[in-house]
Short mmCIF file of C-alpha atoms in Angstrom, two decimals:
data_model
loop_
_atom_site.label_atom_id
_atom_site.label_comp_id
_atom_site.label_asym_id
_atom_site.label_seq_id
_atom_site.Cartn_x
_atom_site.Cartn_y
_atom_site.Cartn_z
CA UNK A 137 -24.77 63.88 4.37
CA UNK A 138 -27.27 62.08 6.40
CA UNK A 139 -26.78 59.36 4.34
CA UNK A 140 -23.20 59.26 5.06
CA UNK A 141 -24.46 59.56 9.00
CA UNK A 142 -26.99 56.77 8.79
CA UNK A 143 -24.54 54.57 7.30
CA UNK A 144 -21.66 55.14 9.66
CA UNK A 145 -23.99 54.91 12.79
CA UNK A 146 -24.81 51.38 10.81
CA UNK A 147 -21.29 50.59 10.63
CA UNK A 148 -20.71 51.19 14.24
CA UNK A 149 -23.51 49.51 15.78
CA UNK A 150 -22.50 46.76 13.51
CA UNK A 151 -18.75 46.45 15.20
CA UNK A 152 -20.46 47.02 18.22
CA UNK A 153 -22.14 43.89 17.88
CA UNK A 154 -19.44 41.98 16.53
CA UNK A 155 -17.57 43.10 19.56
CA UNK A 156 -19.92 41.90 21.70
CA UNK A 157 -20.22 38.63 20.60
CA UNK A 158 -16.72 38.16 19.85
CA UNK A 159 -14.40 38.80 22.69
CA UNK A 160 -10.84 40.32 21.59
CA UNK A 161 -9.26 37.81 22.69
CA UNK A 162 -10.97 35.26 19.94
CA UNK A 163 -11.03 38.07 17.18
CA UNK A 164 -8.17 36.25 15.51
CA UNK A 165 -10.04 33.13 15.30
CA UNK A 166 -12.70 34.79 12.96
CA UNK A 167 -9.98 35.87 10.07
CA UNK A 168 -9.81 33.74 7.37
CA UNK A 169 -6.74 31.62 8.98
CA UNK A 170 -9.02 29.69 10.47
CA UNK A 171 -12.87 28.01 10.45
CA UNK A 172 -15.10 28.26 13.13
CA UNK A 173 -18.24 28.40 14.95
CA UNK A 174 -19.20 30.92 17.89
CA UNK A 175 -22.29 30.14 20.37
CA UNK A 176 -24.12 32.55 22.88
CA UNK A 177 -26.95 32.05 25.23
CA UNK A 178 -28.51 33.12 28.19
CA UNK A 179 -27.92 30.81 31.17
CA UNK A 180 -31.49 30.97 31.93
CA UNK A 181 -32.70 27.16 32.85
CA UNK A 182 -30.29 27.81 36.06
CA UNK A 183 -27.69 24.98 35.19
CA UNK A 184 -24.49 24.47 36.24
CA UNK A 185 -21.56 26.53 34.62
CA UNK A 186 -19.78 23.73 33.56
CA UNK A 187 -23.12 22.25 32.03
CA UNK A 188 -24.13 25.20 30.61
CA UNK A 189 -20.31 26.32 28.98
CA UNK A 190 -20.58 22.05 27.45
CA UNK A 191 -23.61 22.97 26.04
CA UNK A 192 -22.53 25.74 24.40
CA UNK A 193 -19.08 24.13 22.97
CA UNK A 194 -21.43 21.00 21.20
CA UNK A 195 -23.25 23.48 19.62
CA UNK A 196 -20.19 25.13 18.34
CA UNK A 197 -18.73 21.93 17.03
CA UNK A 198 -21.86 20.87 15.79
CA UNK A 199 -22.57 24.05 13.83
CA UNK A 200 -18.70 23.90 12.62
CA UNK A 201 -18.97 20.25 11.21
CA UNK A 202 -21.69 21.31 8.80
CA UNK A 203 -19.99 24.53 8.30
CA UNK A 204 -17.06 21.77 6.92
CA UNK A 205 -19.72 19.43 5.24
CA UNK A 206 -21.35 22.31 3.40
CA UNK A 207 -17.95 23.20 2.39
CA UNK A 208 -16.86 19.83 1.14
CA UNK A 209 -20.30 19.36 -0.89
CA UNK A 210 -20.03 22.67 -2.28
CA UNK A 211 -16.44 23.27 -3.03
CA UNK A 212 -13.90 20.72 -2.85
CA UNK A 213 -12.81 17.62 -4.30
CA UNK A 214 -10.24 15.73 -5.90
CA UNK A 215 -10.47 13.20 -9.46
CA UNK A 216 -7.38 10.87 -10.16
CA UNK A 217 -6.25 9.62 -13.66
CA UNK A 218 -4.05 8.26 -15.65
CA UNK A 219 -1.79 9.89 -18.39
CA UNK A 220 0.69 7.59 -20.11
CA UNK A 221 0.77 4.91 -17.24
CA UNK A 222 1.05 8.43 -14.61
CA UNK A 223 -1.27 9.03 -12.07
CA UNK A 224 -2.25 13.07 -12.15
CA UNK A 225 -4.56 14.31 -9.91
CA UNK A 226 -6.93 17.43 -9.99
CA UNK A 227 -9.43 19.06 -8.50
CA UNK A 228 -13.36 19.89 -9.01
CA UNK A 229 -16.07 19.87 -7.57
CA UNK A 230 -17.05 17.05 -6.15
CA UNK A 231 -18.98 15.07 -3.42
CA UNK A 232 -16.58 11.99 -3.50
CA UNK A 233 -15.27 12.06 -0.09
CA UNK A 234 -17.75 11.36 2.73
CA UNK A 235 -19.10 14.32 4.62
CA UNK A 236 -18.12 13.09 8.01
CA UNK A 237 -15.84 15.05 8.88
CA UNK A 238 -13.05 14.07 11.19
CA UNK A 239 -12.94 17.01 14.04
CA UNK A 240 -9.21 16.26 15.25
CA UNK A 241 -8.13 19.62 14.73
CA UNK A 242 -10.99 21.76 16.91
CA UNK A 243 -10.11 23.89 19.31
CA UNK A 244 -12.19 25.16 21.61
CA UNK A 245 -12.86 28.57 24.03
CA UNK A 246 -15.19 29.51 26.59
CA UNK A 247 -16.42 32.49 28.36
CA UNK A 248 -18.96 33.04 30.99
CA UNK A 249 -20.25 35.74 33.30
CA UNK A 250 -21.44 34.62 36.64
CA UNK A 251 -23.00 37.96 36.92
CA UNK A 252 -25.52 38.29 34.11
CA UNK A 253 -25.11 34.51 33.35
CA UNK A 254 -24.18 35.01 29.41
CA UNK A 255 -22.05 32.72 28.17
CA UNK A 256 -19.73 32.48 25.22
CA UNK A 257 -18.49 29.34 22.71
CA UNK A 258 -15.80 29.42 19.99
CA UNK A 259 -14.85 25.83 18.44
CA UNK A 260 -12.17 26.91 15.31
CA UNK A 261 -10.29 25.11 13.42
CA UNK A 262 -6.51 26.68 12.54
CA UNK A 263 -6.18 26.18 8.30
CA UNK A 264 -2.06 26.01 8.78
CA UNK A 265 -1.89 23.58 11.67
CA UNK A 266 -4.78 21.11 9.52
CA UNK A 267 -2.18 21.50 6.24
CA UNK A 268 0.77 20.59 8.52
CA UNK A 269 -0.81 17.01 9.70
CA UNK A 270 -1.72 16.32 5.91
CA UNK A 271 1.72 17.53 4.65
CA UNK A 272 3.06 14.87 7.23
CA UNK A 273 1.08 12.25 6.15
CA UNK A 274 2.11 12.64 2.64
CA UNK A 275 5.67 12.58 4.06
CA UNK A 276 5.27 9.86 6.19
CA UNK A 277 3.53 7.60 3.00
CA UNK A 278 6.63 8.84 1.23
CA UNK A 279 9.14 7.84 3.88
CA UNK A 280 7.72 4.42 4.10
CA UNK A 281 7.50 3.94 0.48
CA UNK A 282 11.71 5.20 0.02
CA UNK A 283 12.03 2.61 3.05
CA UNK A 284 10.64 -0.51 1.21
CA UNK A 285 12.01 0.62 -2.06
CA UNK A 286 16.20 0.92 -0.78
CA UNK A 287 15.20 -2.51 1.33
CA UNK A 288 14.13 -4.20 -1.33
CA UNK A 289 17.49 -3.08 -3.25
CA UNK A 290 19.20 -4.49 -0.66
CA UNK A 291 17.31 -7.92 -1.03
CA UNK A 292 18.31 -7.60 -4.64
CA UNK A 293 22.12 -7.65 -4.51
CA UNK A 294 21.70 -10.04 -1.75
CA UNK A 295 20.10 -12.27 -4.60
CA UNK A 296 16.82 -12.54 -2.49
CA UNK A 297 14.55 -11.45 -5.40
CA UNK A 298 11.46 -12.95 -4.26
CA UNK A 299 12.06 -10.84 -0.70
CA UNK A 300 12.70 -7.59 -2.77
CA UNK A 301 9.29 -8.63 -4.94
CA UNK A 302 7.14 -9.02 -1.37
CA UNK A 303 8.97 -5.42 -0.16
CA UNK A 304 7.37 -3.75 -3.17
CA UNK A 305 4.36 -5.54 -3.57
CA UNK A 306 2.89 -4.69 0.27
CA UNK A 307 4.14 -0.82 -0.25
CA UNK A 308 1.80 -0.37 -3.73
CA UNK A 309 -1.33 0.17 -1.31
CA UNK A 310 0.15 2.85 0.24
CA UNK A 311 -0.43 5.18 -2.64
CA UNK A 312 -4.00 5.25 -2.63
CA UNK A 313 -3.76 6.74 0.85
CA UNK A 314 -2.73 9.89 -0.29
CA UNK A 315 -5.54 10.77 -2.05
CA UNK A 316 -7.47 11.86 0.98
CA UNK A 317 -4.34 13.98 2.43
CA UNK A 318 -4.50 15.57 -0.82
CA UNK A 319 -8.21 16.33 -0.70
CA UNK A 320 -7.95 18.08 2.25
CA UNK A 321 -4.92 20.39 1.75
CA UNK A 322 -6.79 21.76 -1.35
CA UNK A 323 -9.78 22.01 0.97
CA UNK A 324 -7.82 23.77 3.77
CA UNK A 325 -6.04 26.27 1.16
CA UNK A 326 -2.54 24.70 0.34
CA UNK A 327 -1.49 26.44 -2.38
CA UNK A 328 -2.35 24.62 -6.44
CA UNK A 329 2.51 24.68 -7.02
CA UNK A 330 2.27 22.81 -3.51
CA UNK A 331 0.35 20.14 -3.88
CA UNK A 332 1.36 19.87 -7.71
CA UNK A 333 4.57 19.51 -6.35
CA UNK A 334 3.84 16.77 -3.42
CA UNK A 335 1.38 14.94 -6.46
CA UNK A 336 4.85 14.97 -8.62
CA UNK A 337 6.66 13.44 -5.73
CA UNK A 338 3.99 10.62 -5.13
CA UNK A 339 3.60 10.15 -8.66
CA UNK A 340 7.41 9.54 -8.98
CA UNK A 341 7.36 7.28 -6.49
CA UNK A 342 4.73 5.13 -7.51
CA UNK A 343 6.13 4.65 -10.87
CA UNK A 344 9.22 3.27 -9.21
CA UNK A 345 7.38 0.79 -7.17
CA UNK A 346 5.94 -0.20 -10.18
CA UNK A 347 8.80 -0.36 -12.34
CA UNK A 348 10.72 -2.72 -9.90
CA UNK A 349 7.74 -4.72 -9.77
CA UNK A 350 8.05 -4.94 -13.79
CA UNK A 351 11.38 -6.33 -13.66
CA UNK A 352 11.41 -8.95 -10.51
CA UNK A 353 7.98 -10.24 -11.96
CA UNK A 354 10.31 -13.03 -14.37
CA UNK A 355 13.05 -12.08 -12.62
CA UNK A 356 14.41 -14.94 -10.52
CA UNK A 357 17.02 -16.39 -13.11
CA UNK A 358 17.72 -20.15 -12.69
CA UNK A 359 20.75 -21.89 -14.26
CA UNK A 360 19.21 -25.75 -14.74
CA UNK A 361 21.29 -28.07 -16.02
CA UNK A 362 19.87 -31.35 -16.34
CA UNK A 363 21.00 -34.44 -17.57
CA UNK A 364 18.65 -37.52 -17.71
CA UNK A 365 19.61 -40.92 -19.28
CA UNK A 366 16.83 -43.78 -20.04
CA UNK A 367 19.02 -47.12 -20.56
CA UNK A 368 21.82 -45.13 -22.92
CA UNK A 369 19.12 -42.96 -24.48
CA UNK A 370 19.36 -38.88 -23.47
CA UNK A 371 15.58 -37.95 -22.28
CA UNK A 372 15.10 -33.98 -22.68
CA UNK A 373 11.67 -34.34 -21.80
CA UNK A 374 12.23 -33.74 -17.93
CA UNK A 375 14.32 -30.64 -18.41
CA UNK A 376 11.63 -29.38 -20.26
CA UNK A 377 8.93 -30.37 -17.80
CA UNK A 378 11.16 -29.05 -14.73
CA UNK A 379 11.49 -25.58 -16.94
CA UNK A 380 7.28 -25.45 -17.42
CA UNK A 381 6.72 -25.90 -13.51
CA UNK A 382 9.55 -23.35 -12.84
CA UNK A 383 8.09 -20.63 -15.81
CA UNK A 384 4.95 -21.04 -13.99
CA UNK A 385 6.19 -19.55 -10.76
CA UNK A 386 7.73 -16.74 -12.25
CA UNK A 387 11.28 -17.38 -12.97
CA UNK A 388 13.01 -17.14 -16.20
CA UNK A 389 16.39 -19.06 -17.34
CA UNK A 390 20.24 -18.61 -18.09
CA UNK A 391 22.55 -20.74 -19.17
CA UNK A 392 24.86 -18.78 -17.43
CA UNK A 393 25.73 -20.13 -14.02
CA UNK A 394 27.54 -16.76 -12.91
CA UNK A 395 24.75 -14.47 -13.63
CA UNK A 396 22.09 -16.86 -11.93
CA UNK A 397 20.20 -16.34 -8.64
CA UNK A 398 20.11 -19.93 -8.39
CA UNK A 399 22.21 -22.31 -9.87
CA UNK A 400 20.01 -25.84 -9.98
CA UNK A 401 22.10 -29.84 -10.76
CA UNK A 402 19.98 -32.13 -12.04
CA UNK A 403 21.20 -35.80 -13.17
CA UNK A 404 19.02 -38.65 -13.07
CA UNK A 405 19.70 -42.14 -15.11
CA UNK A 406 16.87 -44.99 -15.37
CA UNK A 407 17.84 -48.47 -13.42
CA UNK A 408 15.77 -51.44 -14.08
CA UNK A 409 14.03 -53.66 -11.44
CA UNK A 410 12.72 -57.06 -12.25
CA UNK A 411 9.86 -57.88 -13.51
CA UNK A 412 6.24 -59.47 -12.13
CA UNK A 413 4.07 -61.95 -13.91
CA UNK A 414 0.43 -61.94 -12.44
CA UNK A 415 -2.52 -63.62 -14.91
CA UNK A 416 -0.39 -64.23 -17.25
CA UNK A 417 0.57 -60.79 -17.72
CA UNK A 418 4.24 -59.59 -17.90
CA UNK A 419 5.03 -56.21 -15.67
CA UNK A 420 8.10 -54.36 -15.70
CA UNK A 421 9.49 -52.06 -12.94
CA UNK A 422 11.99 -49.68 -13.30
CA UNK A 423 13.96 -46.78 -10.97
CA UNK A 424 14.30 -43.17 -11.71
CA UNK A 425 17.18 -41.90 -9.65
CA UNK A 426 18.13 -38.49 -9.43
CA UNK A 427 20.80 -36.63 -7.14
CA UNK A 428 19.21 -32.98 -6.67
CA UNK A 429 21.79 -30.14 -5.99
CA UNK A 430 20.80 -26.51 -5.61
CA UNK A 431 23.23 -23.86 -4.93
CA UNK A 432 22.76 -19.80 -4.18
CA UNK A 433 24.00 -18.04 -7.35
CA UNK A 434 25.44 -14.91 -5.23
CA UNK A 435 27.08 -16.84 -2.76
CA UNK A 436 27.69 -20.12 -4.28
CA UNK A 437 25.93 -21.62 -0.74
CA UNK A 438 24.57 -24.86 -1.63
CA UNK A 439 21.17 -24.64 -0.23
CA UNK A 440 19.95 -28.07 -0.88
CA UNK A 441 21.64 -31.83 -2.13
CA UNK A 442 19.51 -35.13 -2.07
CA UNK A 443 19.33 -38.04 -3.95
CA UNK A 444 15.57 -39.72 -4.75
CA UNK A 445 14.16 -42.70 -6.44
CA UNK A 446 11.23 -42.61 -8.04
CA UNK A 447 9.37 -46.40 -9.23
CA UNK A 448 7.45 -46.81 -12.55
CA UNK A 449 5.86 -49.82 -14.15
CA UNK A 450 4.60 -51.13 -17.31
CA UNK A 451 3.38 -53.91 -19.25
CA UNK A 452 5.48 -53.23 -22.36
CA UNK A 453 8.81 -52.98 -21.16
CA UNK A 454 11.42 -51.62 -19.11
CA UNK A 455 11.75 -47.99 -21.24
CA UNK A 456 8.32 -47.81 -20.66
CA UNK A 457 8.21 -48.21 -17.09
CA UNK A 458 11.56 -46.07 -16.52
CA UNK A 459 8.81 -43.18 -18.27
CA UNK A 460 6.76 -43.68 -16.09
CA UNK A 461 9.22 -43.08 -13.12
CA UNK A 462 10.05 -39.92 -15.00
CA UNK A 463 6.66 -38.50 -14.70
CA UNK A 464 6.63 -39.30 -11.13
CA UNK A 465 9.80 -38.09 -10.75
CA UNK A 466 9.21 -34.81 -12.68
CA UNK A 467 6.03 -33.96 -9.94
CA UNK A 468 8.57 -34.58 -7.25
CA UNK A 469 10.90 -32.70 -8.82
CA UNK A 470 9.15 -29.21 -9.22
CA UNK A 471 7.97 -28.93 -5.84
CA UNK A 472 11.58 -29.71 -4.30
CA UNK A 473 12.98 -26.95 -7.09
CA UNK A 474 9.88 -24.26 -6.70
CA UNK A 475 10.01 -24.46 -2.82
CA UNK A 476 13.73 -24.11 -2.96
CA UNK A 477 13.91 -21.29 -4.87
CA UNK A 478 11.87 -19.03 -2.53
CA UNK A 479 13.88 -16.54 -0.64
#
């Protein structure tokens, strides 16, 4: 029985206490909705009130921080991998996040008693209203990802493929800022179906990005027809060439002219110039010209028309000097054609 006594008497001295340091008013701010720090002293140095209540309040959010760091070493972290070409995350125990802790979501309380010059600190931190800035930035990165991705639809059917590709391509980034929402809504106590869910939502997304990104990387589709005559002779070699330089930047090829985002006219015939003796040596000159259309597959707008001439010489003969023109001409050629083709 005086067991039962002592241990009551215990028990009450104990809430005493706890009353006394914790005012009622702050008693919800010690449940286990929230984190937080309390500081008491003795106003004993004679400064100010205002001094003395500051000093209190950076001890409390001092003491808090490295309640959080302790935390964050001890208990939380997140690891990211892939599955299949998914991204799944879980969490462990880890230190992978850095320890500073960002303290946007202290509040802070004071109390003081001119009389016996006591003073009282609470800096807390409310668990729901922390998960409710983290869900939002998850939503937000979500928004702006659903944003870029119905743009760069619209770019699509528009036939701007190369805008749609850009769209896509500076969204991707945006994904790797989740992780540290993530992190700390397991840290603040989001529930494991929450942020399973929200991972499943991000994870969706992502693969989206990335499978739009799969099919725009060949997919500006060029309709070239090119004709090129040297003195009665066909010469296949420059719609070859012109195809290589195009390749290279991405696009891929139809013969098709109604299915093409860009429907390209290329006709060029070899003209010969006279010729130059000089040491006794015999050069020839001859003219590549070419008339350049380029037209807008979607819209049939011609987006570019031009006629060029291109000089070559030799000291064989004029078939040889109209090739070199060509391979003049062919240089000339893909930059006109790959700058053209750029939304």
């Amino acid at each position: 029985m005086k067991r039962h006594v002592c241990l009551l008497c215990l028990i009450g001295w104990t809430l005493n206490l706890s009353a006394q340091s914790c005012p009622p008013e702050w008693v919800k701010y010690t449940s286990g909705d929230y984190l937080y720090d309390i500081q008491s002293d003795n106003n004993n140095r004679g400064v100010s009130e205002t001094d003395f209540k500051n000093q209190l309040l950076n001890a409390a959010r001092a003491n808090l921080a490295k309640k959080v760091q302790m935390q964050v070493k001890e208990e939380a972290g997140m690891n990211k991998s892939a599955v299949d070409g998914k991204s799944h995350v879980s969490y462990t125990s880890s230190t992978r996040f850095s320890t500073d802790v960002d303290l946007k979501f202290v509040d802070t309380r004071t109390l003081y008693n001119a009389d016996t010059k006591e003073g009282l600190a609470i800096a807390f931190i409310e668990k729901a209203t922390a998960c409710m800035f983290y869900r939002n930035e998850i939503g937000r990165i979500l928004d702006k990802v659903d944003n870029a991705l119905k743009t760069a639809n619209n770019y699509i059917v528009s036939g701007f493929k190369e805008r749609a590709k850009a769209e896509v391509e500076a969204v991707l980034p945006e994904f790797s800022r989740t992780e540290e929402p993530f992190f700390w809504l397991n840290f603040f106590g989001v529930s494991r179906a929450e942020t399973s869910e929200l991972a499943d939502k991000c994870n969706a997304r992502e693969q989206a990005v990335k499978q739009l990104l799969a099919d725009l990387k060949h997919g500006t589709l060029i309709c070239l027809v090119c004709t090129a005559d040297l003195f009665g002779r066909s010469y296949p070699t420059l719609q070859n060439e012109l195809k290589g330089k195009l390749s290279a930047g991405g696009c891929s090829f139809t013969d098709n002219p109604a299915e093409a985002d860009w429907v390209i006219r290329v006709k060029v015939s070899a003209r010969k110039q006279k010729t130059a003796v000089l040491g006794g040596i015999t050069s020839y000159f001859a003219y590549a010209d070419a008339l350049i259309t380029i037209d807008k597959g979607i819209t049939s707008q011609r987006i570019y028309e031009d006629e060029i001439s291109v000089k070559g010489g030799h000291t064989r003969n004029y078939t040889e000097a109209a090739r070199e023109a060509y391979k003049d001409l062919s240089k000339r050629l893909g930059e006109i054609l790959k700058g053209s083709t750029k939304d």
